[in-house]
């Protein structure tokens, strides 16, 4: 029997309801399986922690995260950047992974989308290097290094190799015609890494063309490899292409640790109403189990991850859905039904 220690951040807005849903499903696995068990350590972080302790990510919360094997996180509100950015940098979570997949009975632009965005997570304008030249003029610096570009490019090609696609493709997305030096370096590095993966078809797209093709031919994409800001924008677009933010999981991955979370924010407009779609955090939980399966060579973790996704797909096939995707089930009803379909 393998036991995994999971740090669970509840978050704000709809975060606690989603975290409770994930907890229910992990406890279902605890009950159903004799081969795999989870110990869940709840972590205080976000707007609530800021009010209570004066810091969005207190040291004792970070200690719990460090002692765990993996972290699952509900969306955080106003203090989101003060939670996720320090965790990413302290644990060197350099790859941001955002899949977009068509599920049955959800209004989408195509039924055949199955793509993943691999976004560099440590550089670009996210360094926060903005300076006033004078009162009315700001200059922002954008960091691009060969080292980080190479690391994320390898991650993207390895992701493509592991995916169950007949035709493996990586497209590097940039704007090297304008950002000649920074994106020029990114593109040149991706091209050189592509030589190590002859089984994967490599191409490049300017970010504007990629934004357009995501609407025009979303099913053509396999792995999109891109920089931090472009990846942020394209992944929200991709989530809408397949039916909305409520279905969108995400991962922040490093060499030794990983954090999984929904793509969306705290959605305060629907908080406390028991109507949020928990699929985003449940599909994030599935990604977490896949990551544990890969890291610890544990096929039971992989089985349970597929179990979660199959249960959600089964629900959708029967048109059992939450409000955001055209149904009428509450968060707790949806979770309970997913739990009862797990075996
Ligand atoms: P942020 O700036 O942190 O991304 P935001 O308020 O701009 O936050 P989100 O919180 O990500 O945006 O969500 C946008 C809208 O999408 C919400 O107002 C909500 O109506 C809807 N939404 C997001 N997540 C879900 C979900 N899991 N279930 C149902 N609706 C959702």
Short mmCIF file of C-alpha atoms and ligand atoms in Angstrom, two decimals:
data_model
loop_
_atom_site.label_atom_id
_atom_site.label_comp_id
_atom_site.label_asym_id
_atom_site.label_seq_id
_atom_site.Cartn_x
_atom_site.Cartn_y
_atom_site.Cartn_z
CA UNK A 1 0.00 0.00 0.00
CA UNK A 2 1.34 3.46 -0.91
CA UNK A 3 0.43 6.55 1.10
CA UNK A 4 0.77 10.03 -0.36
CA UNK A 5 0.87 13.24 1.70
CA UNK A 6 -1.06 16.01 -0.01
CA UNK A 7 -1.06 19.67 1.05
CA UNK A 8 -4.51 21.13 0.30
CA UNK A 9 -5.00 24.90 0.00
CA UNK A 10 -8.72 25.71 0.27
CA UNK A 11 -8.45 29.23 -1.19
CA UNK A 12 -11.14 31.91 -1.36
CA UNK A 13 -14.47 32.53 -3.11
CA UNK A 14 -15.51 29.20 -4.62
CA UNK A 15 -12.14 27.73 -3.50
CA UNK A 16 -13.35 26.05 -0.27
CA UNK A 17 -16.30 24.39 -2.09
CA UNK A 18 -13.98 23.05 -4.79
CA UNK A 19 -11.37 21.91 -2.25
CA UNK A 20 -14.15 20.09 -0.34
CA UNK A 21 -15.15 18.35 -3.58
CA UNK A 22 -11.57 17.20 -4.21
CA UNK A 23 -11.31 16.03 -0.60
CA UNK A 24 -14.50 13.98 -0.98
CA UNK A 25 -13.11 12.26 -4.08
CA UNK A 26 -9.72 11.56 -2.46
CA UNK A 27 -11.54 10.11 0.55
CA UNK A 28 -13.62 7.97 -1.83
CA UNK A 29 -10.34 6.53 -3.16
CA UNK A 30 -9.18 6.01 0.45
CA UNK A 31 -12.36 4.01 1.07
CA UNK A 32 -12.40 2.06 -2.22
CA UNK A 33 -8.74 1.16 -2.65
CA UNK A 34 -6.51 -1.08 -0.56
CA UNK A 35 -3.47 -0.11 -2.67
CA UNK A 36 -3.37 3.66 -2.41
CA UNK A 37 -4.16 6.08 0.44
CA UNK A 38 -3.96 9.84 0.91
CA UNK A 39 -3.21 11.90 3.99
CA UNK A 40 -4.56 15.40 3.42
CA UNK A 41 -2.98 18.32 5.28
CA UNK A 42 -5.01 21.50 4.98
CA UNK A 43 -2.98 24.67 4.46
CA UNK A 44 -4.09 28.21 5.24
CA UNK A 45 -3.20 30.60 2.41
CA UNK A 46 -4.93 33.43 0.55
CA UNK A 47 -7.23 36.30 1.51
CA UNK A 48 -8.42 34.50 4.67
CA UNK A 49 -4.84 33.92 5.86
CA UNK A 50 -3.98 37.56 5.08
CA UNK A 51 -6.77 38.79 7.39
CA UNK A 52 -6.02 36.21 10.11
CA UNK A 53 -2.21 36.22 10.14
CA UNK A 54 -1.26 39.37 8.20
CA UNK A 55 0.32 37.29 5.42
CA UNK A 56 -1.27 35.50 2.45
CA UNK A 57 1.30 32.71 2.68
CA UNK A 58 2.51 32.35 6.29
CA UNK A 59 5.80 30.47 6.92
CA UNK A 60 4.00 27.65 8.76
CA UNK A 61 1.81 27.09 5.67
CA UNK A 62 4.89 26.93 3.46
CA UNK A 63 6.42 24.41 5.91
CA UNK A 64 3.40 22.09 5.49
CA UNK A 65 3.67 22.38 1.69
CA UNK A 66 7.42 21.59 1.77
CA UNK A 67 6.83 18.51 3.94
CA UNK A 68 4.17 17.12 1.57
CA UNK A 69 4.76 15.25 -1.69
CA UNK A 70 2.42 17.35 -3.78
CA UNK A 71 0.06 20.31 -3.41
CA UNK A 72 -3.55 20.72 -4.55
CA UNK A 73 -4.87 24.26 -4.49
CA UNK A 74 -8.28 25.90 -4.71
CA UNK A 75 -8.38 29.34 -6.38
CA UNK A 76 -7.23 32.28 -4.26
CA UNK A 77 -8.84 35.76 -4.39
CA UNK A 78 -7.18 39.19 -4.28
CA UNK A 79 -3.95 37.82 -2.80
CA UNK A 80 -3.54 35.14 -5.53
CA UNK A 81 -0.21 36.50 -6.75
CA UNK A 82 1.16 36.59 -3.18
CA UNK A 83 0.46 32.87 -2.83
CA UNK A 84 1.23 31.26 -6.17
CA UNK A 85 4.23 33.34 -7.27
CA UNK A 86 6.29 32.67 -4.09
CA UNK A 87 5.36 28.95 -4.16
CA UNK A 88 6.41 28.72 -7.82
CA UNK A 89 9.70 30.43 -7.16
CA UNK A 90 10.55 28.73 -3.81
CA UNK A 91 9.87 25.26 -5.25
CA UNK A 92 11.12 26.10 -8.76
CA UNK A 93 7.91 25.03 -10.49
CA UNK A 94 9.05 26.05 -13.95
CA UNK A 95 6.44 24.39 -16.16
CA UNK A 96 2.81 25.51 -16.25
CA UNK A 97 0.67 22.86 -17.91
CA UNK A 98 -2.87 23.57 -19.07
CA UNK A 99 -4.74 20.92 -21.03
CA UNK A 100 -7.89 21.76 -23.02
CA UNK A 101 -10.03 18.82 -24.01
CA UNK A 102 -13.54 18.43 -25.46
CA UNK A 103 -15.95 16.55 -23.23
CA UNK A 104 -19.38 15.23 -24.27
CA UNK A 105 -22.50 17.41 -24.16
CA UNK A 106 -20.64 20.64 -23.55
CA UNK A 107 -21.04 23.50 -26.01
CA UNK A 108 -17.67 23.88 -27.70
CA UNK A 109 -16.08 24.91 -30.98
CA UNK A 110 -15.10 21.34 -31.84
CA UNK A 111 -15.72 17.89 -30.34
CA UNK A 112 -12.20 16.76 -31.15
CA UNK A 113 -9.98 19.12 -29.16
CA UNK A 114 -7.24 17.47 -27.12
CA UNK A 115 -4.35 19.87 -26.66
CA UNK A 116 -2.04 20.95 -23.88
CA UNK A 117 -0.35 24.29 -23.36
CA UNK A 118 3.15 24.09 -21.89
CA UNK A 119 3.94 27.55 -20.60
CA UNK A 120 7.28 28.77 -19.23
CA UNK A 121 6.52 29.73 -15.64
CA UNK A 122 9.51 31.63 -14.26
CA UNK A 123 10.45 34.48 -16.64
CA UNK A 124 8.92 37.01 -19.08
CA UNK A 125 7.15 40.10 -17.71
CA UNK A 126 6.14 38.16 -14.58
CA UNK A 127 9.35 39.25 -12.89
CA UNK A 128 7.42 42.42 -12.01
CA UNK A 129 10.26 44.63 -13.28
CA UNK A 130 8.26 47.76 -14.06
CA UNK A 131 9.75 51.20 -13.59
CA UNK A 132 8.50 54.75 -13.93
CA UNK A 133 10.67 56.83 -16.25
CA UNK A 134 8.56 59.81 -15.27
CA UNK A 135 5.11 60.19 -13.76
CA UNK A 136 3.35 59.33 -17.03
CA UNK A 137 5.68 56.77 -18.57
CA UNK A 138 6.43 53.21 -17.48
CA UNK A 139 8.98 50.78 -18.81
CA UNK A 140 8.56 47.01 -18.25
CA UNK A 141 11.39 44.51 -18.62
CA UNK A 142 10.88 41.05 -20.10
CA UNK A 143 13.33 38.30 -19.18
CA UNK A 144 14.17 35.44 -21.56
CA UNK A 145 17.06 33.05 -20.95
CA UNK A 146 18.42 30.20 -23.02
CA UNK A 147 18.46 27.99 -19.89
CA UNK A 148 14.75 28.41 -19.05
CA UNK A 149 13.74 28.20 -22.73
CA UNK A 150 15.68 24.94 -23.15
CA UNK A 151 14.21 23.47 -19.95
CA UNK A 152 10.60 24.23 -20.95
CA UNK A 153 11.17 23.09 -24.53
CA UNK A 154 12.43 19.69 -23.30
CA UNK A 155 9.38 19.49 -21.02
CA UNK A 156 7.05 20.17 -23.97
CA UNK A 157 8.65 17.52 -26.20
CA UNK A 158 8.62 14.97 -23.37
CA UNK A 159 4.93 15.79 -22.78
CA UNK A 160 4.21 15.15 -26.45
CA UNK A 161 6.09 11.82 -26.32
CA UNK A 162 3.98 10.68 -23.34
CA UNK A 163 0.66 11.66 -24.87
CA UNK A 164 -1.61 9.14 -26.45
CA UNK A 165 -1.69 10.83 -29.86
CA UNK A 166 -1.04 9.15 -33.17
CA UNK A 167 0.64 12.23 -34.59
CA UNK A 168 2.91 13.92 -32.06
CA UNK A 169 3.31 17.65 -32.61
CA UNK A 170 4.90 20.56 -30.79
CA UNK A 171 4.30 24.11 -31.98
CA UNK A 172 6.46 26.85 -30.46
CA UNK A 173 4.44 30.06 -30.15
CA UNK A 174 6.20 33.43 -29.97
CA UNK A 175 6.43 36.88 -31.53
CA UNK A 176 10.01 36.79 -32.77
CA UNK A 177 9.21 39.12 -35.66
CA UNK A 178 8.78 41.96 -33.12
CA UNK A 179 10.58 40.72 -30.00
CA UNK A 180 13.59 39.83 -32.11
CA UNK A 181 16.09 39.29 -29.35
CA UNK A 182 14.00 37.73 -26.54
CA UNK A 183 11.60 35.63 -28.60
CA UNK A 184 14.33 35.15 -31.19
CA UNK A 185 16.35 33.38 -28.47
CA UNK A 186 13.30 31.39 -27.34
CA UNK A 187 12.54 30.24 -30.93
CA UNK A 188 16.17 29.39 -31.70
CA UNK A 189 16.40 27.32 -28.50
CA UNK A 190 13.13 25.46 -29.22
CA UNK A 191 14.40 24.68 -32.74
CA UNK A 192 17.62 23.23 -31.38
CA UNK A 193 15.79 21.11 -28.74
CA UNK A 194 13.44 19.81 -31.49
CA UNK A 195 16.45 18.04 -33.06
CA UNK A 196 16.57 15.71 -30.02
CA UNK A 197 12.99 14.50 -30.68
CA UNK A 198 12.79 13.31 -34.30
CA UNK A 199 9.49 11.46 -33.59
CA UNK A 200 7.75 14.79 -32.88
CA UNK A 201 6.74 17.11 -35.70
CA UNK A 202 7.95 20.63 -34.86
CA UNK A 203 6.59 23.93 -36.13
CA UNK A 204 6.35 27.58 -35.07
CA UNK A 205 3.52 30.12 -35.01
CA UNK A 206 3.36 33.80 -34.15
CA UNK A 207 1.11 34.29 -31.13
CA UNK A 208 -1.53 36.24 -33.09
CA UNK A 209 -1.80 33.43 -35.67
CA UNK A 210 -2.02 30.89 -32.83
CA UNK A 211 -4.87 32.84 -31.17
CA UNK A 212 -6.71 32.80 -34.50
CA UNK A 213 -6.07 29.09 -35.24
CA UNK A 214 -7.24 28.11 -31.75
CA UNK A 215 -10.66 29.36 -32.86
CA UNK A 216 -10.41 28.18 -36.49
CA UNK A 217 -8.86 24.69 -36.15
CA UNK A 218 -8.48 23.87 -32.43
CA UNK A 219 -8.37 20.11 -33.13
CA UNK A 220 -5.13 20.55 -35.10
CA UNK A 221 -3.09 21.28 -31.96
CA UNK A 222 -1.23 18.75 -29.80
CA UNK A 223 1.34 20.55 -27.59
CA UNK A 224 1.64 24.35 -27.61
CA UNK A 225 5.03 25.45 -26.22
CA UNK A 226 5.14 29.11 -25.28
CA UNK A 227 6.40 31.87 -23.01
CA UNK A 228 4.75 33.00 -19.76
CA UNK A 229 2.45 35.89 -20.79
CA UNK A 230 1.36 34.37 -24.11
CA UNK A 231 0.66 31.06 -22.33
CA UNK A 232 -1.49 32.83 -19.73
CA UNK A 233 -3.67 34.40 -22.42
CA UNK A 234 -3.84 31.43 -24.80
CA UNK A 235 -4.81 29.02 -22.02
CA UNK A 236 -7.92 31.05 -21.06
CA UNK A 237 -8.83 31.14 -24.75
CA UNK A 238 -8.31 27.37 -25.07
CA UNK A 239 -10.48 26.79 -21.95
CA UNK A 240 -13.34 28.72 -23.60
CA UNK A 241 -12.90 26.81 -26.87
CA UNK A 242 -13.81 23.60 -25.05
CA UNK A 243 -16.65 25.01 -22.97
CA UNK A 244 -15.47 27.32 -20.24
CA UNK A 245 -13.30 27.81 -17.20
CA UNK A 246 -15.25 25.36 -15.02
CA UNK A 247 -13.72 22.43 -16.93
CA UNK A 248 -10.11 23.73 -16.85
CA UNK A 249 -7.35 22.03 -14.82
CA UNK A 250 -3.77 23.27 -14.52
CA UNK A 251 -0.42 22.20 -13.08
CA UNK A 252 2.75 23.95 -11.96
CA UNK A 253 5.57 21.43 -12.23
CA UNK A 254 9.22 21.35 -11.18
CA UNK A 255 11.83 18.59 -11.06
CA UNK A 256 10.94 17.56 -7.49
CA UNK A 257 7.53 18.99 -6.62
CA UNK A 258 4.27 19.98 -8.29
CA UNK A 259 1.16 22.00 -7.54
CA UNK A 260 -2.22 21.42 -9.19
CA UNK A 261 -5.06 23.97 -9.38
CA UNK A 262 -8.05 25.05 -11.49
CA UNK A 263 -7.23 27.54 -14.29
CA UNK A 264 -9.87 29.97 -13.08
CA UNK A 265 -9.92 32.44 -10.21
CA UNK A 266 -12.00 32.64 -7.02
CA UNK A 267 -15.24 33.60 -8.91
CA UNK A 268 -16.66 35.67 -6.02
CA UNK A 269 -19.86 36.25 -8.05
CA UNK A 270 -20.95 32.64 -7.45
CA UNK A 271 -19.22 31.97 -4.11
CA UNK A 272 -21.34 30.43 -1.35
CA UNK A 273 -24.13 29.42 -3.77
CA UNK A 274 -23.12 25.76 -4.18
CA UNK A 275 -23.24 26.10 -7.99
CA UNK A 276 -19.52 26.11 -8.94
CA UNK A 277 -18.40 23.37 -11.30
CA UNK A 278 -15.92 21.19 -9.38
CA UNK A 279 -14.67 19.51 -12.61
CA UNK A 280 -11.76 21.99 -12.80
CA UNK A 281 -10.34 20.86 -9.45
CA UNK A 282 -11.30 17.20 -10.00
CA UNK A 283 -9.49 17.15 -13.36
CA UNK A 284 -6.57 18.89 -11.59
CA UNK A 285 -6.69 16.02 -9.07
CA UNK A 286 -6.56 13.59 -11.99
CA UNK A 287 -3.44 15.39 -13.29
CA UNK A 288 -1.94 15.21 -9.78
CA UNK A 289 -2.49 11.44 -9.70
CA UNK A 290 -0.88 11.10 -13.15
CA UNK A 291 2.14 13.07 -11.92
CA UNK A 292 2.43 10.88 -8.78
CA UNK A 293 2.06 7.78 -11.00
CA UNK A 294 4.93 8.94 -13.20
CA UNK A 295 7.18 10.07 -10.33
CA UNK A 296 6.68 6.99 -8.15
CA UNK A 297 6.08 4.50 -10.95
CA UNK A 298 2.71 3.73 -9.41
CA UNK A 299 0.09 2.32 -11.75
CA UNK A 300 -2.56 2.49 -9.00
CA UNK A 301 -2.28 6.29 -8.97
CA UNK A 302 -2.72 6.33 -12.74
CA UNK A 303 -5.75 4.01 -12.44
CA UNK A 304 -7.42 6.30 -9.88
CA UNK A 305 -6.73 9.39 -12.03
CA UNK A 306 -8.47 7.75 -15.00
CA UNK A 307 -11.24 6.65 -12.65
CA UNK A 308 -11.99 10.31 -11.81
CA UNK A 309 -11.99 11.43 -15.45
CA UNK A 310 -14.13 8.46 -16.56
CA UNK A 311 -16.69 9.24 -13.85
CA UNK A 312 -16.90 12.89 -14.99
CA UNK A 313 -17.21 11.85 -18.66
CA UNK A 314 -19.95 9.38 -17.74
CA UNK A 315 -21.88 12.13 -15.93
CA UNK A 316 -21.58 14.49 -18.90
CA UNK A 317 -22.71 11.80 -21.35
CA UNK A 318 -25.89 11.53 -19.30
CA UNK A 319 -26.24 15.31 -19.34
CA UNK A 320 -25.69 15.49 -15.58
CA UNK A 321 -24.01 18.88 -15.33
CA UNK A 322 -23.56 22.00 -13.27
CA UNK A 323 -25.14 25.34 -14.22
CA UNK A 324 -22.11 26.90 -15.98
CA UNK A 325 -22.22 24.17 -18.66
CA UNK A 326 -25.98 24.05 -19.06
CA UNK A 327 -27.08 21.74 -16.23
CA UNK A 328 -28.78 22.18 -12.89
CA UNK A 329 -26.73 20.08 -10.45
CA UNK A 330 -25.16 21.75 -7.42
CA UNK A 331 -21.46 21.40 -6.59
CA UNK A 332 -22.22 18.88 -3.86
CA UNK A 333 -24.68 16.87 -5.97
CA UNK A 334 -22.21 16.64 -8.85
CA UNK A 335 -19.42 15.58 -6.46
CA UNK A 336 -21.58 12.93 -4.79
CA UNK A 337 -22.52 11.43 -8.16
CA UNK A 338 -18.88 11.38 -9.34
CA UNK A 339 -17.94 9.70 -6.05
CA UNK A 340 -20.61 7.01 -6.49
CA UNK A 341 -19.32 6.24 -10.01
CA UNK A 342 -15.77 5.58 -8.77
CA UNK A 343 -14.83 1.94 -8.32
P1 LIG B 1 -9.14 36.04 -11.80
O1 LIG B 1 -8.82 37.45 -12.19
O2 LIG B 1 -8.59 35.63 -10.48
O3 LIG B 1 -8.86 35.03 -12.88
P2 LIG B 1 -11.92 36.55 -12.41
O4 LIG B 1 -13.01 36.99 -11.50
O5 LIG B 1 -11.47 37.42 -13.51
O6 LIG B 1 -10.71 36.00 -11.54
P3 LIG B 1 -12.65 33.86 -12.58
O7 LIG B 1 -12.86 33.87 -11.13
O8 LIG B 1 -11.56 33.01 -13.09
O9 LIG B 1 -12.39 35.27 -13.14
O10 LIG B 1 -14.00 33.46 -13.29
C1 LIG B 1 -14.67 34.20 -14.29
C2 LIG B 1 -16.13 33.77 -14.30
O11 LIG B 1 -16.24 32.42 -14.74
C3 LIG B 1 -16.70 33.79 -12.90
O12 LIG B 1 -17.27 35.03 -12.67
C4 LIG B 1 -17.68 32.66 -12.88
O13 LIG B 1 -18.97 33.12 -13.23
C5 LIG B 1 -17.15 31.71 -13.96
N1 LIG B 1 -16.48 30.56 -13.34
C6 LIG B 1 -15.17 30.42 -13.07
N2 LIG B 1 -14.91 29.23 -12.52
C7 LIG B 1 -16.08 28.58 -12.44
C8 LIG B 1 -16.47 27.29 -11.96
N3 LIG B 1 -15.60 26.39 -11.44
N4 LIG B 1 -17.77 26.97 -12.03
C9 LIG B 1 -18.69 27.81 -12.55
N5 LIG B 1 -18.38 29.03 -13.02
C10 LIG B 1 -17.09 29.42 -12.98
#
